[in-house]
mmCIF file with all atom_site columns, C-alpha atoms in Angstrom:
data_model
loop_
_atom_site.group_PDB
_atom_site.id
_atom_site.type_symbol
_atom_site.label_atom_id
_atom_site.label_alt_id
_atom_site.label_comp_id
_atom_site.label_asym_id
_atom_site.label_entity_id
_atom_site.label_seq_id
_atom_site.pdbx_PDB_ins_code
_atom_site.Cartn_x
_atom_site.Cartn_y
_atom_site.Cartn_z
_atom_site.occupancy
_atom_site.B_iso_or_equiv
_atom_site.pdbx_formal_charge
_atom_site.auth_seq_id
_atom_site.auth_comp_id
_atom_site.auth_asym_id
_atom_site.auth_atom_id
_atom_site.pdbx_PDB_model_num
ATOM 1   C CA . UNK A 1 1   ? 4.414   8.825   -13.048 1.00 41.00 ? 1   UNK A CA 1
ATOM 2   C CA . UNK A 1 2   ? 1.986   7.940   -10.514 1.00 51.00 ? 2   UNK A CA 1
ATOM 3   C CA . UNK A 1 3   ? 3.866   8.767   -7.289  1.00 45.00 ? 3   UNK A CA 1
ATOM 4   C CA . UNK A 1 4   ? 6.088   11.428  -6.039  1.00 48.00 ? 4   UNK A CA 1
ATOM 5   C CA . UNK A 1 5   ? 9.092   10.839  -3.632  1.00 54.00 ? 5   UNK A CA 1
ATOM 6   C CA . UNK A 1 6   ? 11.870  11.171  -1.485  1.00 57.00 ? 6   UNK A CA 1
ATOM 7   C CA . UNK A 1 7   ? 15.497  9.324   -1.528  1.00 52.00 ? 7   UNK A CA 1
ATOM 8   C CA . UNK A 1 8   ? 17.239  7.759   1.260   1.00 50.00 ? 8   UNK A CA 1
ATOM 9   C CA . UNK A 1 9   ? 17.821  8.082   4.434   1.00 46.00 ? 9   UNK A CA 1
ATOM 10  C CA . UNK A 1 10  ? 19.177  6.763   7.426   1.00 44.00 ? 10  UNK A CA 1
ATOM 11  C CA . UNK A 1 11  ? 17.654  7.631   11.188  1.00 41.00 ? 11  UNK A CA 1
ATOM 12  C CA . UNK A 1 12  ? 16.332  10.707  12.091  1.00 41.00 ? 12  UNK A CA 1
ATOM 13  C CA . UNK A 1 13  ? 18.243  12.317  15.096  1.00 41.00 ? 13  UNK A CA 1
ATOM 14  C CA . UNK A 1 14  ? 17.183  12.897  18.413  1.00 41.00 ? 14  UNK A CA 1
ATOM 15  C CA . UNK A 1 15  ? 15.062  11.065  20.852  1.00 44.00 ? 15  UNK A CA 1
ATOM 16  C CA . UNK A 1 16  ? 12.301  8.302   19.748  1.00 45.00 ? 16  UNK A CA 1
ATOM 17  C CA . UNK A 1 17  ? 8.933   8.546   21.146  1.00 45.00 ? 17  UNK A CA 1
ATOM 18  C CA . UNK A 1 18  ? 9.105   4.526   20.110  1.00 48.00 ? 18  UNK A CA 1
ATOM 19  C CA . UNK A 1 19  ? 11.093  1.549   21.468  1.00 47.00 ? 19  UNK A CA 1
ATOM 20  C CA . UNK A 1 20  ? 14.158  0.426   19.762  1.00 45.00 ? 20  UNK A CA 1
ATOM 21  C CA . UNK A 1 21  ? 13.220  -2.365  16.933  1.00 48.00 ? 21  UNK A CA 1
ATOM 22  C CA . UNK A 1 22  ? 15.033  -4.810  20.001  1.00 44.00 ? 22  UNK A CA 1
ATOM 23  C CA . UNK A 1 23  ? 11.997  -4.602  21.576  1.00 42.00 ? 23  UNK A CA 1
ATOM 24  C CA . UNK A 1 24  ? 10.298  -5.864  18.924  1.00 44.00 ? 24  UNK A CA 1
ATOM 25  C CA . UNK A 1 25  ? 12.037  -9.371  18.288  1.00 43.00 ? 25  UNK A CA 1
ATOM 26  C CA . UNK A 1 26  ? 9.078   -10.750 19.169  1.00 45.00 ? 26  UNK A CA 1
ATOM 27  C CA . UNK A 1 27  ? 7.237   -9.401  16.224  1.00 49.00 ? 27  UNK A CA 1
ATOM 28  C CA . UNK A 1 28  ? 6.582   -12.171 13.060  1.00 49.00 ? 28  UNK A CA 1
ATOM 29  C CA . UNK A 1 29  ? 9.080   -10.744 10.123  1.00 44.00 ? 29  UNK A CA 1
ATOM 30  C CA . UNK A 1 30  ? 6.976   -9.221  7.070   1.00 40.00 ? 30  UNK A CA 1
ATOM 31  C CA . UNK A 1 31  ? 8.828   -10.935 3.926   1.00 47.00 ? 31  UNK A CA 1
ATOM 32  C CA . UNK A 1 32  ? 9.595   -7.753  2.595   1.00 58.00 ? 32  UNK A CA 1
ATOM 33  C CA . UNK A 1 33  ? 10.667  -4.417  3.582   1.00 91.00 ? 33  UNK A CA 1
ATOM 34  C CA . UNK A 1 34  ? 7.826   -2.413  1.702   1.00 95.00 ? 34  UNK A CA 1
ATOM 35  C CA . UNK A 1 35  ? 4.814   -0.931  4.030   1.00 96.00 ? 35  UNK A CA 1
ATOM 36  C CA . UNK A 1 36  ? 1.812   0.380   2.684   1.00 97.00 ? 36  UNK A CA 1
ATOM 37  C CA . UNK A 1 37  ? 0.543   3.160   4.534   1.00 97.00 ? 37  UNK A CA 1
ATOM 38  C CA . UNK A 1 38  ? -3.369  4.421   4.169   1.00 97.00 ? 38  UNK A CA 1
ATOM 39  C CA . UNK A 1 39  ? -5.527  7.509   4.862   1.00 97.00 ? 39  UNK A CA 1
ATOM 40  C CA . UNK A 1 40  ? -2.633  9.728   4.433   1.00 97.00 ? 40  UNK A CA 1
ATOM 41  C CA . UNK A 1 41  ? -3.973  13.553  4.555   1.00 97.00 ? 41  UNK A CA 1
ATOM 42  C CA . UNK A 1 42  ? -3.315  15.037  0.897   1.00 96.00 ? 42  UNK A CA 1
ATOM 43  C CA . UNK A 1 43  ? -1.042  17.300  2.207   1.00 96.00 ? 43  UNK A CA 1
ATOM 44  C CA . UNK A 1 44  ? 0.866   15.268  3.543   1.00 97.00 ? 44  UNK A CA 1
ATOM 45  C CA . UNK A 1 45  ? 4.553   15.198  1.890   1.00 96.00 ? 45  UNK A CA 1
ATOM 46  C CA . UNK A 1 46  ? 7.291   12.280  1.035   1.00 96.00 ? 46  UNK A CA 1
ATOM 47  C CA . UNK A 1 47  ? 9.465   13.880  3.328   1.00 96.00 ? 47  UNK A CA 1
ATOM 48  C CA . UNK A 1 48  ? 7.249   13.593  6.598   1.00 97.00 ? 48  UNK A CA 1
ATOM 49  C CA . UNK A 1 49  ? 6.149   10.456  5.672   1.00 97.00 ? 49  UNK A CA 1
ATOM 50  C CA . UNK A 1 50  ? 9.773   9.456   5.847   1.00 97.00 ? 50  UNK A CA 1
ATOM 51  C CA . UNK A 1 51  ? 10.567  11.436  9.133   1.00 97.00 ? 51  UNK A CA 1
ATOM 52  C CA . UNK A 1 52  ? 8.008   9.541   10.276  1.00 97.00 ? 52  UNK A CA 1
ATOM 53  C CA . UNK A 1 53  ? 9.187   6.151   9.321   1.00 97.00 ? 53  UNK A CA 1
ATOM 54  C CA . UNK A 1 54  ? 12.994  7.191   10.304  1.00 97.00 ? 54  UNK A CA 1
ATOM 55  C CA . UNK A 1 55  ? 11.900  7.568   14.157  1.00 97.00 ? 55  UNK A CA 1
ATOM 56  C CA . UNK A 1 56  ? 11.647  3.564   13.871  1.00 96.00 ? 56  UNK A CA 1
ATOM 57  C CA . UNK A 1 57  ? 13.899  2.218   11.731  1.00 95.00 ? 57  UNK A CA 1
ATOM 58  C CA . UNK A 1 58  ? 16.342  2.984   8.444   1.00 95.00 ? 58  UNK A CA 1
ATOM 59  C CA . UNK A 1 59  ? 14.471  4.759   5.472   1.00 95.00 ? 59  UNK A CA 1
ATOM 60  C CA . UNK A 1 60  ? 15.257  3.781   1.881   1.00 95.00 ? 60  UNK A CA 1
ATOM 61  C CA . UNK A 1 61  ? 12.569  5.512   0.489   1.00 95.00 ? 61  UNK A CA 1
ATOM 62  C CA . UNK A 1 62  ? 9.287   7.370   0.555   1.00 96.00 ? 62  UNK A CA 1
ATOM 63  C CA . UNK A 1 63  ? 7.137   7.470   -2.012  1.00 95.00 ? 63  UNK A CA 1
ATOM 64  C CA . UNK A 1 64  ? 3.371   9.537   -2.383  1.00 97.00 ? 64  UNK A CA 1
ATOM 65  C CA . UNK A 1 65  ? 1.206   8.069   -4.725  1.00 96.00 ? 65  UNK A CA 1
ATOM 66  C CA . UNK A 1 66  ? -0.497  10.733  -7.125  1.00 96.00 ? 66  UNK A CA 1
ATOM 67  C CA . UNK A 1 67  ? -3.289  10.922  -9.620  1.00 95.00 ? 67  UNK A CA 1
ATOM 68  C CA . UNK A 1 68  ? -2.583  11.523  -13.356 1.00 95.00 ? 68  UNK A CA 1
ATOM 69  C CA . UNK A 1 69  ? -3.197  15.272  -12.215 1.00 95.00 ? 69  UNK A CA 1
ATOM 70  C CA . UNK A 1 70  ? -0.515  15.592  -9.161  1.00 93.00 ? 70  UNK A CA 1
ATOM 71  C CA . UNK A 1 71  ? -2.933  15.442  -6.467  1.00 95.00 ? 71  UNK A CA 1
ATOM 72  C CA . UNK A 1 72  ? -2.096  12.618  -3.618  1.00 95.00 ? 72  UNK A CA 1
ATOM 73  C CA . UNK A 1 73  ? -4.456  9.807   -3.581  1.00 96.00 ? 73  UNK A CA 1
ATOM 74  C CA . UNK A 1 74  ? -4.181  9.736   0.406   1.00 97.00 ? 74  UNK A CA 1
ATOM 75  C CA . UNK A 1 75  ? -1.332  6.791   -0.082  1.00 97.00 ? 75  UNK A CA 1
ATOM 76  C CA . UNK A 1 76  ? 2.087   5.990   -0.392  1.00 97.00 ? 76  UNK A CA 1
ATOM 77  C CA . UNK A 1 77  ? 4.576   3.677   0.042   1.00 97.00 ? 77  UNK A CA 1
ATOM 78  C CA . UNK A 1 78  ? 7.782   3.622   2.426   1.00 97.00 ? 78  UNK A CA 1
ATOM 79  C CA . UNK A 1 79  ? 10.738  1.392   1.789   1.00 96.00 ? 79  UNK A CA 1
ATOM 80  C CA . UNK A 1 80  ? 12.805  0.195   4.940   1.00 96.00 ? 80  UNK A CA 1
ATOM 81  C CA . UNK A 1 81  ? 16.265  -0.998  4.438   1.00 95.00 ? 81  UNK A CA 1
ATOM 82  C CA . UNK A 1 82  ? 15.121  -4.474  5.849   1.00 94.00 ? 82  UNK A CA 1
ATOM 83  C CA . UNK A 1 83  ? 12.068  -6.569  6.537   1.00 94.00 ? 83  UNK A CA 1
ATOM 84  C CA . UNK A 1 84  ? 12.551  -6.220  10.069  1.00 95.00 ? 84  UNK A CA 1
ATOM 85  C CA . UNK A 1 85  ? 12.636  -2.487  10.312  1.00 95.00 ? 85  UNK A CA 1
ATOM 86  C CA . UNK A 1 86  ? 9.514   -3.006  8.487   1.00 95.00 ? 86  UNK A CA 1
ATOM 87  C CA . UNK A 1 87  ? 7.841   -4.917  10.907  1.00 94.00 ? 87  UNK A CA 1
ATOM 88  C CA . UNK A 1 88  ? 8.510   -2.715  13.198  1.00 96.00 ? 88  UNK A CA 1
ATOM 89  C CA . UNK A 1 89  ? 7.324   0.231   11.870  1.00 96.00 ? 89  UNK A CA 1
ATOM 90  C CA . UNK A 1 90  ? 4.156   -1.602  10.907  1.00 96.00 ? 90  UNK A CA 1
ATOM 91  C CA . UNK A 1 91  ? 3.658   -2.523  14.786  1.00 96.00 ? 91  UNK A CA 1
ATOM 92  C CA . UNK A 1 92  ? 4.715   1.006   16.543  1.00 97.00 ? 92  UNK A CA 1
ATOM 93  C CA . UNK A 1 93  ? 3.167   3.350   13.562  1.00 97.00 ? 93  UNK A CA 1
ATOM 94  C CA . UNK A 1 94  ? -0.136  1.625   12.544  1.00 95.00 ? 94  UNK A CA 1
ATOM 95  C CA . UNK A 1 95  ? -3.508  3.694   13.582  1.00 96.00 ? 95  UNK A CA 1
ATOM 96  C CA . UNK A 1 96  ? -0.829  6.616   14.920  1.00 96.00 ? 96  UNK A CA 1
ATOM 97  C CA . UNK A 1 97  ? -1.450  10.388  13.423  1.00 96.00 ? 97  UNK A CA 1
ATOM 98  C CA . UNK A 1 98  ? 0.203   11.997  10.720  1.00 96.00 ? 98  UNK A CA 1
ATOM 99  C CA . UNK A 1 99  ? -0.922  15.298  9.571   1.00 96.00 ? 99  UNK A CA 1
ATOM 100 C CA . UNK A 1 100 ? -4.180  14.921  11.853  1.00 95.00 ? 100 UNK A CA 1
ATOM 101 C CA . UNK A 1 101 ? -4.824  11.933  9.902   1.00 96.00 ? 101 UNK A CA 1
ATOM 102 C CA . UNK A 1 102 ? -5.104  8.078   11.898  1.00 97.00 ? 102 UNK A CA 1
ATOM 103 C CA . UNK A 1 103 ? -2.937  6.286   9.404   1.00 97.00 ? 103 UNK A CA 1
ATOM 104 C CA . UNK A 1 104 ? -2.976  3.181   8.142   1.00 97.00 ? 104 UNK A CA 1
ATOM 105 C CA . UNK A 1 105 ? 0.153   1.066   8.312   1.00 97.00 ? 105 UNK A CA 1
ATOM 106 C CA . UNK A 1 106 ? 0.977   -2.942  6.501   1.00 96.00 ? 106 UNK A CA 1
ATOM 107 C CA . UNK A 1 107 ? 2.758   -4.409  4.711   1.00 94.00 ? 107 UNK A CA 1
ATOM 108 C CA . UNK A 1 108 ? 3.038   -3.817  1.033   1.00 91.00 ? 108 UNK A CA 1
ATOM 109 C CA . UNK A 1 109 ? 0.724   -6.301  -0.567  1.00 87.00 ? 109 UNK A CA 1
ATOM 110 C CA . UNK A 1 110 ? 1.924   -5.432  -4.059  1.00 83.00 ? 110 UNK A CA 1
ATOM 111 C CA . UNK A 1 111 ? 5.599   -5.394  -3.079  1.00 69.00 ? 111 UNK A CA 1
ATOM 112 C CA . UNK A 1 112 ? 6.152   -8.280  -5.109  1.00 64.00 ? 112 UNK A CA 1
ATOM 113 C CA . UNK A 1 113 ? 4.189   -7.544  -8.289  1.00 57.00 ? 113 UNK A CA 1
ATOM 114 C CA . UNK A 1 114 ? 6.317   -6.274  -11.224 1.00 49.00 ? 114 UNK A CA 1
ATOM 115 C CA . UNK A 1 115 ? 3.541   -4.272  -12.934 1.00 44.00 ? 115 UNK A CA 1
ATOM 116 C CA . UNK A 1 116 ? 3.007   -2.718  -9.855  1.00 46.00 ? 116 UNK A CA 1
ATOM 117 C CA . UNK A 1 117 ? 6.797   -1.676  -9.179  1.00 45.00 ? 117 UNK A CA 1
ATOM 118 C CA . UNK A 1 118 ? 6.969   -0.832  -12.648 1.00 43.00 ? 118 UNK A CA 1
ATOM 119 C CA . UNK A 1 119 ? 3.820   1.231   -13.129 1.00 43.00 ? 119 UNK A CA 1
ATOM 120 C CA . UNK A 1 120 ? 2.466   -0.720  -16.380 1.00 34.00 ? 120 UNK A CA 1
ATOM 121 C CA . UNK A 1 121 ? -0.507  -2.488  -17.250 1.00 37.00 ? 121 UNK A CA 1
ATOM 122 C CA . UNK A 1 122 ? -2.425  -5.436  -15.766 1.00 40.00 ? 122 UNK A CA 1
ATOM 123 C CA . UNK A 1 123 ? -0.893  -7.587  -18.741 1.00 39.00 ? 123 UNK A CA 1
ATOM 124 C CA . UNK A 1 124 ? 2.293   -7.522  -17.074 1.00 37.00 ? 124 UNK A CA 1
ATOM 125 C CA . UNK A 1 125 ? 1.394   -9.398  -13.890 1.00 39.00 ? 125 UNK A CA 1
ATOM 126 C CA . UNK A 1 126 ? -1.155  -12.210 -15.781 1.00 41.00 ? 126 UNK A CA 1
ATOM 127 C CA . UNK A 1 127 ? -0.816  -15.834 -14.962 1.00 45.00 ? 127 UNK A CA 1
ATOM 128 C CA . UNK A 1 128 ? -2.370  -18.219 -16.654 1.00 48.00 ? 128 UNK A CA 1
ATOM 129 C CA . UNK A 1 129 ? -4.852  -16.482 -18.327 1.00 51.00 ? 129 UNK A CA 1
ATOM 130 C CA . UNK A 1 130 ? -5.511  -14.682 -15.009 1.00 52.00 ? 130 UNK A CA 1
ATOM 131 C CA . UNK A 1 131 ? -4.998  -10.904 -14.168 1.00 54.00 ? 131 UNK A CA 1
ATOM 132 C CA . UNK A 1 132 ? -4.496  -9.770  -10.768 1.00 51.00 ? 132 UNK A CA 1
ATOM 133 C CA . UNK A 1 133 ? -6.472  -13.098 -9.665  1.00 56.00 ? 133 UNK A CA 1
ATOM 134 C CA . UNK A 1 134 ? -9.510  -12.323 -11.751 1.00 61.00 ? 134 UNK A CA 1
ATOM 135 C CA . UNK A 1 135 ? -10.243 -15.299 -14.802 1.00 62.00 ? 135 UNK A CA 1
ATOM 136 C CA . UNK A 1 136 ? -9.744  -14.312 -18.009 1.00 62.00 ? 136 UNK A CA 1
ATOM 137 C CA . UNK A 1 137 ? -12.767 -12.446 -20.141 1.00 62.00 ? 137 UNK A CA 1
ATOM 138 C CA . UNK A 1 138 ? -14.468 -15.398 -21.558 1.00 59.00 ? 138 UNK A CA 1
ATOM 139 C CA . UNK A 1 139 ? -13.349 -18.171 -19.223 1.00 59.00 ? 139 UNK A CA 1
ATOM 140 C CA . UNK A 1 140 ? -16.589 -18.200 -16.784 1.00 57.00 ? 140 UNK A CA 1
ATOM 141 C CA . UNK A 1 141 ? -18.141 -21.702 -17.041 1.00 58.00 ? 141 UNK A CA 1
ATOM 142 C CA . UNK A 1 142 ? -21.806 -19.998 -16.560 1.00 54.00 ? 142 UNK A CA 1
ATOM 143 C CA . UNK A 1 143 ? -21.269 -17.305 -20.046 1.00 52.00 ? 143 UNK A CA 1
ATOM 144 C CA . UNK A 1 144 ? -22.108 -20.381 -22.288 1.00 53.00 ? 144 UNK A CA 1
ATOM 145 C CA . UNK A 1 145 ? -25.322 -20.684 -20.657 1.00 55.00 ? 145 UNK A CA 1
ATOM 146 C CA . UNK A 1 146 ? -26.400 -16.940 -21.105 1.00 55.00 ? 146 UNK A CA 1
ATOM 147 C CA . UNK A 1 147 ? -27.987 -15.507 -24.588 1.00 56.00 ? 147 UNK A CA 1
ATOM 148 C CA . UNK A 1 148 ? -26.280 -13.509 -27.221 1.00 59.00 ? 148 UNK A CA 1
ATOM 149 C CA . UNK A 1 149 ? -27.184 -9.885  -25.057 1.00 60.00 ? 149 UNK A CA 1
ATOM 150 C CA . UNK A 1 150 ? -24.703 -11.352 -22.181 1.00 61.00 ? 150 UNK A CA 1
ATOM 151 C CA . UNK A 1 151 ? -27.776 -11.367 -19.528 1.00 64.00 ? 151 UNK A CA 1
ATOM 152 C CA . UNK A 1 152 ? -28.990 -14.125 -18.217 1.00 65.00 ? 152 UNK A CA 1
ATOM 153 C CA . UNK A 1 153 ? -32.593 -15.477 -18.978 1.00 66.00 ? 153 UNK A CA 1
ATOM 154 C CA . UNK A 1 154 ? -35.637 -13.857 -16.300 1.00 69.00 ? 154 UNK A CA 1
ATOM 155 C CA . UNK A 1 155 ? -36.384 -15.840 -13.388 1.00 73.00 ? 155 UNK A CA 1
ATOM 156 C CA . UNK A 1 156 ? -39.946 -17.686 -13.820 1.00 75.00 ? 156 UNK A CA 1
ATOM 157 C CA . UNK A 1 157 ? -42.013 -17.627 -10.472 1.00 73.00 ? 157 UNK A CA 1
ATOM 158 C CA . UNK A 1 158 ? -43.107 -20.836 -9.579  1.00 70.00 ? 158 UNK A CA 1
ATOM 159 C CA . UNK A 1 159 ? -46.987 -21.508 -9.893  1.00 68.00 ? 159 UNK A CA 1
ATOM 160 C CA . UNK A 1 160 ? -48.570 -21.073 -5.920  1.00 62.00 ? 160 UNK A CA 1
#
């Protein structure tokens, strides 16, 4: 289905290498408690991805995205059980190393888009005639300008 992953989780046990989130009050709130986390090694597994996360705050979920074929795309996605244990993680964990790997930590930029969540088609998150922020086939004001072919006219160099 696009993604393999682990269930919840609470805190690992033992000592922290990180402060406690306290620390990090200071730290502007992501709005939601999805991070994105980038350059993941392929071996790399749900479950260390969320042993990771749990060393800084409370782990929903883990989640490795995979191709059509079961092979990681290098991604995944972590829940955290709120935005602020989120933030958090994004501040202690971003450019640390995972599996030899400098990962990349945010927040989830697609957090809030159903098709996303849901794994279906661009359709599903059009507005307006827009998908994903791109305009509609056929909406460009220049295409009425252009022939039949869909390429715009040469370029005629000016007489020197």
């Amino acid at each position: 289905v696009g993604y393999r992953g682990g269930g919840g989780g609470g805190t690992a046990t033992g000592d922290s290498v990180f402060a406690t989130p306290a620390a990090a009050s200071s730290a502007a709130p992501v709005a939601v408690s999805k991070v994105y986390v980038g350059n993941l090694s392929y071996e790399t597994s749900w479950q260390s991805l969320k042993d990771l996360f749990s060393q800084v705050g409370d782990v929903v979920h883990a989640d490795i995205m995979q191709t059509p074929q079961g092979r990681s795309k290098g991604c995944g996605i972590v829940t955290m059980r709120s935005a602020a244990d989120a933030a958090f993680a994004i501040e202690q964990l971003h450019e640390t190393e995972l599996d030899g790997r400098n990962i990349l930590v945010r927040e989830d930029r697609e957090a809030g888009n159903a098709a996303h969540a849901a794994n279906v088609g661009p359709a599903a998150s059009s507005v307006g005639g827009a998908v994903n922020g791109l305009p509609a086939p056929g909406s460009r004001k220049d295409t009425a300008a252009r022939p039949a072919g869909g390429l715009p006219a040469p370029r005629v160099a000016a007489a020197a």
